[in-house]
Coordinates of C-alpha atoms in Angstrom, one line a residue:
Chain A
M1 CA 5.1 46.1 -21.4
S2 CA 1.2 45.9 -20.9
Y3 CA -1.3 48.7 -21.6
N4 CA -4.7 49.9 -19.5
S5 CA -7.2 50.9 -21.7
I6 CA -10.6 52.5 -21.0
V7 CA -13.3 52.3 -23.5
L8 CA -16.5 55.0 -23.6
V9 CA -19.3 53.4 -25.0
K10 CA -23.0 54.6 -25.5
Q11 CA -26.1 53.1 -26.1
V12 CA -28.1 55.1 -28.8
P13 CA -31.2 54.8 -30.5
D14 CA -30.7 53.2 -33.9
T15 CA -31.5 56.5 -36.1
R16 CA -30.5 54.5 -39.0
A17 CA -33.8 52.4 -38.8
V18 CA -36.0 55.7 -39.5
T19 CA -38.3 54.8 -42.4
G20 CA -41.6 55.9 -43.3
E21 CA -43.1 53.6 -40.7
V22 CA -41.1 55.2 -37.8
M23 CA -42.5 58.4 -39.0
T24 CA -46.1 59.6 -38.2
A25 CA -48.4 61.2 -40.4
E26 CA -48.0 64.4 -39.0
G27 CA -44.2 64.4 -39.8
T28 CA -43.1 63.6 -36.5
M29 CA -41.1 60.4 -35.1
N30 CA -42.4 57.3 -33.2
R31 CA -39.4 57.3 -30.9
A32 CA -40.4 54.1 -29.4
A33 CA -40.4 52.2 -32.6
L34 CA -36.1 52.6 -32.7
P35 CA -34.3 49.8 -30.8
A36 CA -31.6 50.7 -28.6
I37 CA -28.2 49.5 -29.9
F38 CA -24.5 49.6 -29.2
N39 CA -23.2 52.8 -30.8
P40 CA -21.7 51.2 -34.0
E41 CA -18.4 53.3 -33.8
D42 CA -17.8 52.3 -30.0
L43 CA -17.7 49.0 -30.9
N44 CA -14.9 49.8 -33.3
A45 CA -13.2 51.6 -30.2
L46 CA -13.7 48.6 -28.1
E47 CA -12.2 46.0 -30.5
M48 CA -8.9 48.2 -31.0
A49 CA -8.8 48.1 -27.3
L50 CA -9.3 44.3 -27.1
Q51 CA -6.5 44.0 -30.0
V52 CA -4.1 46.1 -27.8
R53 CA -4.6 43.6 -24.9
D54 CA -4.5 40.7 -27.0
Q55 CA -0.9 41.7 -28.2
H56 CA 0.2 43.4 -25.5
G57 CA -1.7 42.2 -22.2
G58 CA -3.2 44.8 -19.8
T59 CA -6.9 45.3 -19.1
V60 CA -9.6 46.7 -20.8
T61 CA -12.3 48.5 -18.6
V62 CA -15.7 49.7 -20.4
L63 CA -17.4 52.9 -19.1
S64 CA -20.8 54.2 -20.1
M65 CA -22.6 56.9 -18.9
G66 CA -26.8 56.6 -19.6
P67 CA -29.8 55.4 -17.9
L68 CA -30.3 51.9 -16.1
Q69 CA -31.3 50.3 -19.4
A70 CA -27.8 51.3 -21.0
A71 CA -26.6 48.2 -18.7
E72 CA -27.2 46.2 -22.0
V73 CA -24.2 47.6 -23.8
L74 CA -22.1 46.8 -20.8
R75 CA -23.6 43.3 -20.7
E76 CA -22.4 43.3 -24.7
S77 CA -19.0 44.7 -23.8
L78 CA -18.5 41.6 -21.3
Y79 CA -19.4 39.2 -23.7
R80 CA -17.2 40.7 -26.3
G81 CA -14.2 40.5 -23.8
A82 CA -14.2 43.4 -21.6
D83 CA -12.5 42.7 -18.2
R84 CA -14.2 45.5 -16.2
V85 CA -17.4 47.1 -17.0
I86 CA -18.8 50.1 -15.1
L87 CA -22.5 51.9 -15.5
L88 CA -22.5 55.6 -14.6
S89 CA -26.1 56.2 -14.0
D90 CA -27.6 59.1 -12.1
R91 CA -30.7 61.7 -12.6
K92 CA -28.2 64.1 -11.9
F93 CA -26.7 63.2 -15.4
A94 CA -30.1 64.1 -17.1
G95 CA -30.1 66.6 -20.0
A96 CA -26.4 66.8 -19.7
D97 CA -24.9 68.5 -23.4
T98 CA -21.4 67.3 -24.4
Q99 CA -19.5 69.5 -22.0
A100 CA -21.5 68.2 -18.8
T101 CA -21.1 64.8 -20.3
S102 CA -17.3 65.0 -20.8
Y103 CA -17.0 66.6 -17.3
S104 CA -18.7 63.2 -15.7
L105 CA -16.9 61.0 -17.8
A106 CA -13.6 62.5 -16.9
K107 CA -14.3 62.6 -13.4
A108 CA -15.1 58.6 -13.7
I109 CA -12.0 58.0 -15.7
Q110 CA -9.8 59.5 -12.9
K111 CA -11.6 57.4 -10.5
I112 CA -10.9 54.2 -12.4
G113 CA -7.2 55.2 -12.3
A114 CA -4.2 55.3 -14.1
F115 CA -4.9 54.5 -17.9
D116 CA -2.7 54.4 -21.0
M117 CA -5.2 54.8 -23.6
V118 CA -9.0 55.8 -23.7
F119 CA -10.7 54.9 -26.8
C120 CA -14.1 55.9 -27.9
G121 CA -16.1 56.1 -31.1
R122 CA -15.4 58.8 -33.5
Q123 CA -19.0 59.9 -32.9
A124 CA -22.4 58.5 -31.9
I125 CA -25.2 58.2 -34.2
D126 CA -28.0 60.2 -32.4
G127 CA -26.1 63.3 -32.1
D128 CA -23.0 62.8 -34.6
T129 CA -21.4 65.9 -32.8
A130 CA -17.8 64.1 -32.3
Q131 CA -17.4 66.2 -29.5
V132 CA -17.6 64.2 -26.0
G133 CA -14.0 62.6 -27.2
P134 CA -11.9 65.5 -27.6
Q135 CA -13.8 67.2 -24.8
T136 CA -12.8 64.4 -22.6
A137 CA -9.6 64.7 -23.7
E138 CA -9.1 68.3 -22.7
K139 CA -10.4 67.6 -19.1
L140 CA -8.3 64.6 -18.5
G141 CA -5.1 66.9 -19.9
V142 CA -4.1 64.3 -22.3
P143 CA -3.4 64.5 -26.1
Q144 CA -6.3 63.3 -28.5
I145 CA -5.7 61.4 -31.7
T146 CA -9.3 61.8 -33.8
Y147 CA -10.2 59.6 -36.6
A148 CA -7.8 57.1 -35.7
E149 CA -8.1 54.1 -38.0
S150 CA -5.2 51.8 -36.8
I151 CA -2.5 51.6 -34.2
V152 CA 0.6 51.0 -36.1
S153 CA 2.9 50.5 -33.2
L154 CA 2.9 50.8 -29.5
A155 CA 6.3 50.8 -27.8
D156 CA 8.4 53.2 -25.4
G157 CA 5.5 54.9 -23.9
E158 CA 4.6 56.1 -27.5
V159 CA 1.9 55.2 -29.9
V160 CA 2.1 55.2 -33.6
V161 CA -1.5 55.9 -35.3
Q162 CA -2.8 56.1 -38.7
R163 CA -5.4 58.8 -39.0
A164 CA -8.0 58.5 -41.8
F165 CA -10.2 61.0 -43.3
D166 CA -12.2 61.2 -46.6
L167 CA -9.6 63.0 -48.6
G168 CA -6.5 61.6 -46.9
T169 CA -4.5 60.1 -43.9
E170 CA -2.2 60.9 -41.4
L171 CA 0.6 59.4 -39.8
V172 CA 1.0 60.5 -35.8
K173 CA 3.2 59.5 -33.1
C174 CA 1.8 60.4 -29.7
K175 CA 3.1 60.4 -26.4
L176 CA 0.9 58.0 -23.7
P177 CA -1.5 58.6 -21.9
C178 CA -3.7 59.6 -24.9
L179 CA -7.2 59.6 -25.7
L180 CA -8.4 58.0 -29.5
T181 CA -11.5 58.2 -31.3
V182 CA -11.6 55.6 -33.5
T183 CA -13.6 55.2 -37.1
G184 CA -16.0 52.7 -38.2
S185 CA -13.7 51.4 -40.9
A186 CA -11.0 50.8 -38.5
N187 CA -11.6 47.0 -37.6
Q188 CA -14.0 44.2 -38.0
P189 CA -15.4 43.9 -34.2
R190 CA -15.2 40.6 -33.0
P191 CA -18.3 38.4 -33.5
P192 CA -19.7 37.6 -29.7
S193 CA -19.3 34.1 -29.1
A194 CA -23.0 32.2 -28.8
R195 CA -21.9 30.7 -25.8
K196 CA -20.7 33.5 -23.8
R197 CA -23.7 35.5 -24.9
I198 CA -25.7 32.9 -23.1
E199 CA -23.3 33.0 -19.7
Y200 CA -23.2 36.7 -19.8
K201 CA -27.2 36.5 -19.7
L202 CA -26.8 36.8 -16.1
A203 CA -24.5 40.0 -15.8
A204 CA -26.5 42.4 -14.2
I205 CA -26.4 45.9 -12.3
P206 CA -27.4 45.9 -8.5
T207 CA -30.6 47.8 -9.4
E208 CA -31.6 44.3 -11.6
Y209 CA -30.9 42.5 -8.4
P210 CA -34.5 42.1 -7.0
K211 CA -35.8 40.9 -10.4
L212 CA -32.9 38.3 -10.9
L213 CA -33.5 37.0 -7.5
E214 CA -37.0 36.3 -8.2
K215 CA -36.1 34.4 -11.3
H216 CA -32.7 32.4 -9.5
T217 CA -34.3 31.7 -6.1
E218 CA -31.0 29.6 -5.4
F219 CA -29.1 32.5 -4.9
G220 CA -31.1 33.4 -1.7
S221 CA -29.6 37.1 -0.6
A222 CA -28.6 40.0 -2.7
E223 CA -25.2 39.5 -1.2
A224 CA -24.7 36.1 -2.5
L225 CA -25.9 37.1 -5.9
D226 CA -23.3 39.7 -5.8
Q227 CA -20.6 37.4 -4.8
Y228 CA -21.6 34.9 -7.5
L229 CA -21.4 37.5 -10.2
A230 CA -18.2 39.3 -9.2
E231 CA -16.6 35.8 -8.9
H232 CA -17.9 34.7 -12.3
H233 CA -16.9 37.9 -14.3
L234 CA -20.6 39.1 -14.6
K235 CA -20.8 41.9 -12.7
I236 CA -21.7 45.1 -14.0
E237 CA -20.5 47.8 -11.6
Q238 CA -23.0 50.8 -11.1
W239 CA -21.8 54.0 -10.0
T240 CA -23.8 57.4 -9.1
T241 CA -22.4 60.8 -8.5
A242 CA -21.7 59.6 -4.8
N243 CA -18.9 57.7 -6.1
L244 CA -17.4 60.4 -7.6
D245 CA -15.6 63.7 -6.8
V246 CA -17.8 66.1 -8.8
D247 CA -19.0 69.7 -8.6
E248 CA -22.6 69.0 -9.1
S249 CA -23.2 72.4 -10.8
Q250 CA -21.3 71.1 -13.4
L251 CA -23.4 68.2 -13.9
G252 CA -26.4 67.5 -16.0
L253 CA -28.7 70.3 -17.7
A254 CA -27.4 72.8 -15.2
G255 CA -23.9 72.3 -16.1
S256 CA -24.6 72.5 -19.7
P257 CA -23.8 75.5 -21.3
T258 CA -26.1 74.9 -24.3
Q259 CA -29.7 74.9 -24.3
V260 CA -32.5 73.8 -26.6
Y261 CA -34.4 76.8 -27.6
K262 CA -36.9 74.8 -29.6
V263 CA -37.4 71.7 -31.3
N264 CA -39.1 71.9 -34.3
Y265 CA -40.5 68.4 -35.9
V266 CA -40.1 69.1 -39.5
V267 CA -43.7 68.9 -41.2
L268 CA -43.1 69.2 -44.4
E269 CA -44.8 71.8 -46.8
S270 CA -45.4 69.5 -49.7
T271 CA -44.0 70.7 -52.6
E272 CA -46.4 71.0 -55.8
S273 CA -45.7 67.4 -57.2
K274 CA -46.7 65.4 -60.0
D275 CA -47.2 61.8 -59.3
I276 CA -45.3 59.6 -62.3
A277 CA -46.6 56.2 -63.1
P278 CA -44.0 53.6 -62.9
T279 CA -44.7 52.4 -66.5
P280 CA -42.9 52.8 -69.7
E281 CA -45.5 55.3 -70.7
G282 CA -45.1 57.6 -67.5
I283 CA -41.2 57.3 -67.3
R284 CA -40.9 58.0 -71.2
A285 CA -43.3 61.3 -70.5
L286 CA -41.4 62.3 -67.5
I287 CA -38.0 62.3 -69.4
E288 CA -39.9 64.1 -72.4
E289 CA -40.8 66.8 -69.9
L290 CA -37.8 67.2 -68.4
I291 CA -35.6 67.6 -71.7
K292 CA -38.3 70.3 -72.9
E293 CA -37.8 72.3 -69.4
Y294 CA -34.0 71.7 -69.9
I295 CA -33.8 69.9 -66.7
V296 CA -32.0 67.1 -68.8
G297 CA -30.3 67.0 -72.1
Chain B
M1 CA -14.1 91.3 -19.9
T2 CA -15.0 93.6 -22.7
N3 CA -18.6 94.0 -23.7
N4 CA -18.1 93.2 -27.5
R5 CA -20.2 91.6 -30.3
N6 CA -17.4 90.5 -32.7
V7 CA -17.9 87.4 -34.6
W8 CA -14.7 85.1 -34.9
V9 CA -13.9 82.9 -38.0
F10 CA -11.5 80.3 -37.8
I11 CA -9.2 80.5 -41.1
E12 CA -8.4 76.8 -41.7
Q13 CA -5.4 76.9 -44.2
D14 CA -3.4 73.6 -45.5
E15 CA -0.3 74.3 -47.2
G16 CA -0.9 78.2 -48.2
R17 CA -4.6 77.4 -49.0
I18 CA -7.6 78.4 -47.2
N19 CA -10.4 75.8 -47.0
D20 CA -13.6 77.0 -48.8
V21 CA -15.6 76.6 -45.9
S22 CA -13.7 79.4 -44.1
L23 CA -14.6 81.8 -46.6
E24 CA -18.2 80.8 -46.5
L25 CA -18.2 81.5 -42.8
L26 CA -16.7 84.8 -43.4
S27 CA -19.4 85.6 -45.5
K28 CA -21.8 84.4 -42.9
A29 CA -20.1 86.2 -39.9
A30 CA -20.3 89.6 -41.9
E31 CA -24.1 89.3 -41.9
L32 CA -24.3 88.2 -38.3
A33 CA -22.0 91.2 -37.4
Q34 CA -24.2 93.4 -39.1
T35 CA -27.3 92.4 -37.0
L36 CA -25.2 92.5 -34.0
A37 CA -23.4 96.0 -34.4
G38 CA -19.8 94.1 -34.1
Q39 CA -16.9 93.1 -36.0
V40 CA -15.6 89.9 -38.0
W41 CA -12.3 88.9 -37.1
A42 CA -10.4 85.9 -38.4
V43 CA -8.0 83.5 -36.6
L44 CA -5.4 82.7 -39.0
C45 CA -2.7 80.2 -37.7
G46 CA 0.2 78.4 -39.6
S47 CA 3.6 79.0 -40.9
E48 CA 4.5 82.0 -43.3
V49 CA 0.8 82.5 -43.8
A50 CA 1.0 86.0 -43.3
D51 CA -0.4 86.6 -47.3
L52 CA -3.5 84.8 -46.3
A53 CA -4.5 87.6 -44.5
E54 CA -5.6 89.6 -47.1
T55 CA -8.1 87.2 -48.6
A56 CA -9.6 87.0 -45.2
I57 CA -10.1 90.7 -45.2
Q58 CA -11.5 90.8 -49.1
H59 CA -13.9 88.3 -47.5
G60 CA -15.1 90.2 -44.9
A61 CA -12.6 90.4 -41.9
A62 CA -12.3 93.6 -40.3
R63 CA -9.2 92.2 -38.4
V64 CA -7.1 89.3 -38.6
L65 CA -5.1 87.6 -35.6
L66 CA -2.2 86.4 -37.3
A67 CA -0.3 83.5 -35.4
D68 CA 2.8 82.3 -37.5
H69 CA 5.1 79.9 -35.7
P70 CA 7.0 77.0 -37.5
E71 CA 5.2 74.8 -34.7
L72 CA 1.7 75.8 -36.6
A73 CA 2.9 74.6 -39.9
L74 CA 0.6 71.6 -39.9
Y75 CA -2.4 71.4 -37.9
R76 CA -2.3 69.6 -34.4
T77 CA -4.9 69.6 -31.7
L78 CA -2.7 71.0 -28.8
P79 CA -0.4 73.9 -30.3
Y80 CA -3.7 75.3 -32.1
T81 CA -5.6 74.9 -28.8
R82 CA -3.1 76.8 -26.8
V83 CA -2.7 79.7 -29.2
I84 CA -6.7 80.0 -29.8
A85 CA -7.6 79.4 -26.1
D86 CA -5.3 82.2 -25.1
L87 CA -6.6 84.6 -27.9
I88 CA -10.4 84.0 -26.9
R89 CA -9.5 84.6 -22.9
A90 CA -7.7 88.1 -24.1
H91 CA -10.6 89.2 -26.2
N92 CA -13.7 87.4 -25.1
P93 CA -15.5 87.2 -28.9
Y94 CA -19.3 87.1 -28.8
A95 CA -19.4 84.2 -31.2
F96 CA -16.9 82.0 -32.9
L97 CA -17.5 79.8 -36.4
I98 CA -15.4 77.0 -37.3
G99 CA -15.8 74.6 -40.3
A100 CA -17.0 71.3 -39.6
T101 CA -13.9 69.8 -41.4
P102 CA -11.8 66.9 -40.0
V103 CA -9.6 69.8 -38.8
G104 CA -12.4 71.7 -37.1
R105 CA -14.3 69.0 -35.5
D106 CA -10.9 68.1 -33.6
L107 CA -10.1 71.6 -32.6
A108 CA -13.7 73.1 -32.0
P109 CA -14.5 70.7 -29.0
R110 CA -10.9 70.8 -27.5
L111 CA -11.2 74.4 -27.8
A112 CA -14.8 74.7 -26.1
S113 CA -13.5 72.5 -23.5
A114 CA -10.7 74.4 -22.8
V115 CA -12.7 77.6 -22.4
K116 CA -15.7 76.3 -20.8
C117 CA -18.0 77.4 -23.3
G118 CA -21.0 75.9 -25.5
L119 CA -20.5 74.2 -28.7
T120 CA -22.8 73.1 -31.5
A121 CA -22.0 70.8 -34.1
D122 CA -22.7 71.0 -37.9
C123 CA -25.2 74.0 -37.9
T124 CA -27.1 74.3 -41.2
D125 CA -28.4 77.9 -40.2
L126 CA -27.3 80.6 -37.9
Q127 CA -29.5 83.5 -36.6
I128 CA -29.5 86.3 -34.2
G129 CA -32.4 86.2 -31.9
D130 CA -33.7 86.7 -28.3
Y131 CA -34.2 83.6 -25.7
T132 CA -36.2 83.5 -22.6
S133 CA -35.0 81.0 -20.0
K134 CA -38.5 80.2 -18.4
K135 CA -36.7 78.8 -15.1
E136 CA -34.7 81.9 -14.7
S137 CA -37.3 84.6 -16.0
V138 CA -34.5 86.1 -17.9
T139 CA -34.4 87.2 -21.8
Y140 CA -30.9 87.1 -23.2
K141 CA -30.8 89.6 -26.2
D142 CA -29.2 89.1 -29.7
L143 CA -28.2 85.2 -28.9
L144 CA -26.6 83.3 -31.8
Y145 CA -29.5 80.8 -32.9
Q146 CA -27.5 77.6 -33.7
I147 CA -29.7 75.6 -36.1
R148 CA -28.9 71.9 -36.8
P149 CA -31.0 68.7 -37.3
A150 CA -30.9 66.6 -34.4
F151 CA -31.7 62.9 -33.4
G152 CA -30.8 61.3 -36.6
G153 CA -32.1 64.4 -38.3
N154 CA -35.4 63.8 -37.5
V155 CA -36.2 67.1 -35.8
I156 CA -34.7 70.7 -36.1
A157 CA -33.1 72.0 -32.8
T158 CA -32.2 75.4 -32.1
I159 CA -29.5 75.7 -29.7
V160 CA -28.5 78.7 -27.6
N161 CA -25.4 79.3 -25.3
P162 CA -27.2 81.9 -23.1
K163 CA -24.2 82.3 -20.4
T164 CA -21.1 81.2 -21.8
R165 CA -18.9 83.1 -24.6
P166 CA -17.9 82.6 -27.3
Q167 CA -21.0 81.1 -28.7
M168 CA -19.2 78.3 -30.8
A169 CA -20.4 76.5 -33.5
T170 CA -19.3 74.3 -36.5
V171 CA -20.5 74.4 -39.9
R172 CA -20.3 72.3 -42.8
E173 CA -18.9 73.1 -46.2
G174 CA -21.1 74.1 -48.8
V175 CA -23.9 75.2 -46.5
M176 CA -23.7 78.8 -46.3
R177 CA -23.1 80.7 -49.4
R178 CA -20.0 82.6 -49.9
R179 CA -19.9 86.2 -51.0
E180 CA -17.7 87.4 -53.8
P181 CA -14.2 88.9 -52.5
D182 CA -14.4 92.5 -52.4
A183 CA -10.5 93.7 -53.4
G184 CA -11.3 97.3 -52.0
R185 CA -12.0 96.4 -48.6
K186 CA -9.6 97.3 -45.8
G187 CA -9.1 95.6 -42.4
E188 CA -6.1 95.2 -39.8
V189 CA -3.6 92.3 -39.4
E190 CA -2.4 91.9 -36.0
P191 CA 0.4 89.3 -35.2
V192 CA 0.2 87.6 -32.2
S193 CA 2.7 86.0 -30.0
V194 CA 3.0 82.3 -29.7
S195 CA 4.0 80.6 -26.4
L196 CA 3.7 76.9 -26.4
H197 CA 4.3 74.7 -23.2
P198 CA 6.3 71.4 -23.9
E199 CA 3.3 69.3 -23.1
D200 CA 1.8 70.9 -26.4
L201 CA 4.3 69.1 -28.5
A202 CA 3.4 65.6 -27.1
L203 CA 2.0 64.6 -30.9
Q204 CA 4.4 64.8 -33.9
V205 CA 2.7 64.4 -37.4
L206 CA 5.4 61.9 -39.2
S207 CA 3.6 62.2 -42.4
R208 CA 0.4 63.2 -44.4
E209 CA -1.1 62.1 -47.6
V210 CA -4.1 64.2 -49.0
R211 CA -5.9 63.1 -52.2
E212 CA -7.3 65.5 -54.5
P213 CA -11.3 64.6 -54.4
T214 CA -12.6 62.3 -57.1
V215 CA -16.2 62.9 -56.3
H216 CA -17.5 66.5 -57.2
L217 CA -20.9 66.7 -55.5
K218 CA -20.8 70.2 -54.5
D219 CA -20.9 71.5 -58.1
A220 CA -22.6 68.8 -59.9
P221 CA -25.7 69.9 -62.1
V222 CA -27.3 66.6 -61.8
I223 CA -27.0 64.1 -58.9
V224 CA -28.5 60.3 -58.7
A225 CA -28.5 59.3 -55.3
G226 CA -29.3 55.7 -53.8
G227 CA -30.3 54.8 -50.3
A228 CA -31.6 52.4 -48.1
G229 CA -34.0 51.0 -50.5
V230 CA -31.3 49.8 -52.8
D231 CA -31.4 46.0 -51.8
S232 CA -27.8 44.6 -53.4
A233 CA -25.2 45.8 -54.9
E234 CA -26.1 44.7 -58.3
E235 CA -29.3 47.2 -57.8
F236 CA -27.1 49.9 -56.9
Q237 CA -25.2 49.3 -60.2
L238 CA -28.7 50.6 -61.7
V239 CA -28.4 53.8 -59.7
R240 CA -24.6 54.2 -61.2
D241 CA -25.8 53.3 -64.4
L242 CA -28.9 56.2 -64.3
A243 CA -26.1 58.5 -63.3
N244 CA -23.8 57.7 -66.3
A245 CA -26.8 57.8 -68.6
L246 CA -27.3 61.5 -67.5
G247 CA -23.8 62.6 -67.1
G248 CA -24.5 63.1 -63.6
E249 CA -22.6 62.5 -60.2
L250 CA -23.0 59.7 -58.1
G251 CA -24.7 60.2 -54.5
A252 CA -25.6 58.6 -51.7
S253 CA -27.8 58.7 -48.1
R254 CA -25.8 57.7 -45.1
A255 CA -27.4 54.1 -45.4
A256 CA -26.2 53.1 -48.5
V257 CA -22.6 54.3 -47.7
D258 CA -23.1 52.1 -44.2
A259 CA -24.6 49.2 -46.2
G260 CA -20.7 49.4 -48.0
Y261 CA -22.4 50.2 -51.4
I262 CA -20.3 53.1 -52.0
S263 CA -17.5 55.4 -50.3
R264 CA -18.3 58.3 -47.6
E265 CA -17.2 61.0 -50.3
H266 CA -20.8 60.4 -52.1
Q267 CA -22.7 61.1 -49.3
V268 CA -25.3 63.5 -49.3
G269 CA -26.9 65.4 -46.1
Q270 CA -26.2 67.1 -43.0
T271 CA -23.0 65.1 -42.3
G272 CA -22.2 64.6 -45.8
T273 CA -21.9 67.4 -48.9
T274 CA -24.7 70.1 -49.3
V275 CA -25.8 69.9 -52.8
R276 CA -28.0 72.3 -55.0
P277 CA -28.2 70.6 -58.3
R278 CA -30.5 71.2 -61.4
L279 CA -32.1 67.8 -60.7
Y280 CA -31.4 65.3 -58.0
I281 CA -32.8 61.8 -58.3
A282 CA -33.4 59.9 -55.1
A283 CA -33.5 56.3 -55.7
G284 CA -34.5 54.6 -52.6
I285 CA -33.9 57.0 -50.1
S286 CA -36.7 57.4 -47.3
G287 CA -35.7 61.3 -46.6
A288 CA -34.8 61.4 -42.9
I289 CA -33.9 65.6 -42.5
Q290 CA -30.6 64.3 -42.0
H291 CA -30.5 63.6 -45.9
R292 CA -32.9 66.3 -46.9
A293 CA -31.0 69.2 -45.3
G294 CA -28.3 68.6 -47.9
M295 CA -30.7 68.3 -50.7
D296 CA -33.6 70.2 -50.6
Q297 CA -32.8 73.0 -52.3
S298 CA -32.4 71.0 -55.7
N299 CA -34.0 72.5 -58.4
K300 CA -36.0 69.6 -59.3
I301 CA -36.2 66.6 -57.2
I302 CA -37.4 63.2 -58.6
A303 CA -38.2 60.7 -56.1
I304 CA -38.4 56.7 -56.4
N305 CA -39.9 54.8 -53.5
T306 CA -41.9 51.8 -52.7
D307 CA -43.3 53.3 -49.6
P308 CA -45.9 56.0 -50.7
N309 CA -45.4 57.5 -47.1
A310 CA -41.7 57.8 -47.5
P311 CA -41.1 61.7 -46.3
I312 CA -38.8 62.0 -49.2
F313 CA -42.0 62.4 -51.4
Q314 CA -42.8 65.7 -49.4
V315 CA -39.9 67.4 -51.1
A316 CA -40.1 65.9 -54.5
H317 CA -41.4 67.6 -57.9
Y318 CA -41.8 64.2 -59.2
K319 CA -43.0 61.1 -57.2
I320 CA -42.5 57.7 -58.7
V321 CA -44.0 55.1 -56.5
G322 CA -42.1 51.8 -57.5
D323 CA -39.4 49.3 -57.4
L324 CA -36.1 50.4 -58.1
G325 CA -35.3 47.1 -60.1
E326 CA -38.2 48.3 -62.4
V327 CA -38.3 52.0 -62.5
L328 CA -34.2 52.8 -62.8
P329 CA -34.5 50.2 -66.0
L330 CA -37.3 52.3 -67.4
L331 CA -35.7 55.8 -66.9
I332 CA -32.2 54.5 -68.2
K333 CA -34.3 53.3 -71.3
A334 CA -36.1 56.0 -71.9
L335 CA -33.0 58.4 -71.6
R336 CA -31.1 56.1 -74.1
E337 CA -33.8 56.5 -76.8
K338 CA -34.0 60.3 -76.4
A339 CA -30.6 60.4 -76.9
K340 CA -30.4 58.5 -80.1

């Protein structure tokens, strides 16, 4: 029995890289200083799907919604072993909250066709909401297994999954199809092979073709390039709203029930503070003061 | 559709014990409901949990919707969603607060998707206020301001749901203050019928193991926390040693957890534990809002960082610009000398 999986991935700014340098003197953030990366737990989701395919056969399709630059995470998905990758990109998706995002993703999944499992990371590091997975599952009308740590067994149309939380574990059995959100501790994503990384450098979305044709004049035309990429498993499919059967009022900002009323860059009012010298004398004086004020002791 | 201003709270219970966060949310809901001139309603699901309704009333619920059914004994997404979504459709509450626990983070988005309402995760504050949509030139009165750090915690966003009801939000444990229960409070308990569909039972729980927490950050008087500035596991040992020397609990920023120095249970911040100790020492923590949101109410804060511009220094009472490898041993030594 083989299984068809769909993996939802997201390109995110590496919010873990926020350091003093990324913060400006006014206390705001220089976003451009943050690298765009593959959302870490989405890599765990992809790995879990690849392991299912390796053990049972089937296919792994990776889907990402985002701006054109997000093609990069799909290129990476290809060289990590995905069979098919699709970028869902359209200005109409812009400003989507998790509700509108899950609506668009569910529509794209329905367009991909029958699946046994949808995998996504537990949460994305830019929003930390952990909402898109469950919201997509509801729209697909399938059960969800959040905090998935490992697949214990997969047979007879049922999956047994170990879930893991800070303070415990749970073993559940669920009918397929279903959606799983995968924890960062679930597995060690396989390192992409260097050879494949070079091979897949050519992988592209159609929007990138003109640039590629300038560099690789040997293809001659976009059609020839497209055919070459498709034949060599280098094609990143590009879908817009035109490819989906969607109600446009449910997309993007207009389809988002939540609205951002205001965003405050937190300009910290400095607490009255004392500078302590990093010397034996300075530290000793600090400890003495803390003891005197009953903070320590 | 009734035009009510009621604030609902999901009462999370496990084997007959109510999670602290639900009681904290009842306290917050009471405050919000007063501003709105509405009522606090509690949603209690489980099997043989009727006696918990009284606790919810003592903590502020005017009415408890009690869904008692054997299939609700252990939390499962689909049966709970079925029951609660039906209740939302029947009563159309104004706002709905849910603890951002593993259960709440599984349930809330599923529910929001089912009843098509807006949801904001991990709020650090909730207020009532007006919102004027510039696009529509309409002012919405008395919305729930859902306030949370965003973008990795580098900004504070205020989110509103102008049109959809309920205005749904999750809140982490420890963020809202719990009021003392009032044994004299009266409220109503309304048993509700539970009708599940066969497909709601697609998932079975085979076994569960729940550990007692080994880390007690929430109530610790002294916390020493390590962050990205800790260069190695050996250096993290110095953070541990300082915590031991102070008799304090060990904390960490997300970076230290991600680096594998320490388990997630120790994480302080918006997605970790919110703490208010007497003394908080931030060792090599740059101080993204993410982290600060969970510790800036500490009585005294000592920050140690090599970067003099690290944002953590702005909330610190004592600043030490220096290398952890040098400063931490000095602190440990000074404490040991004083202890003699």
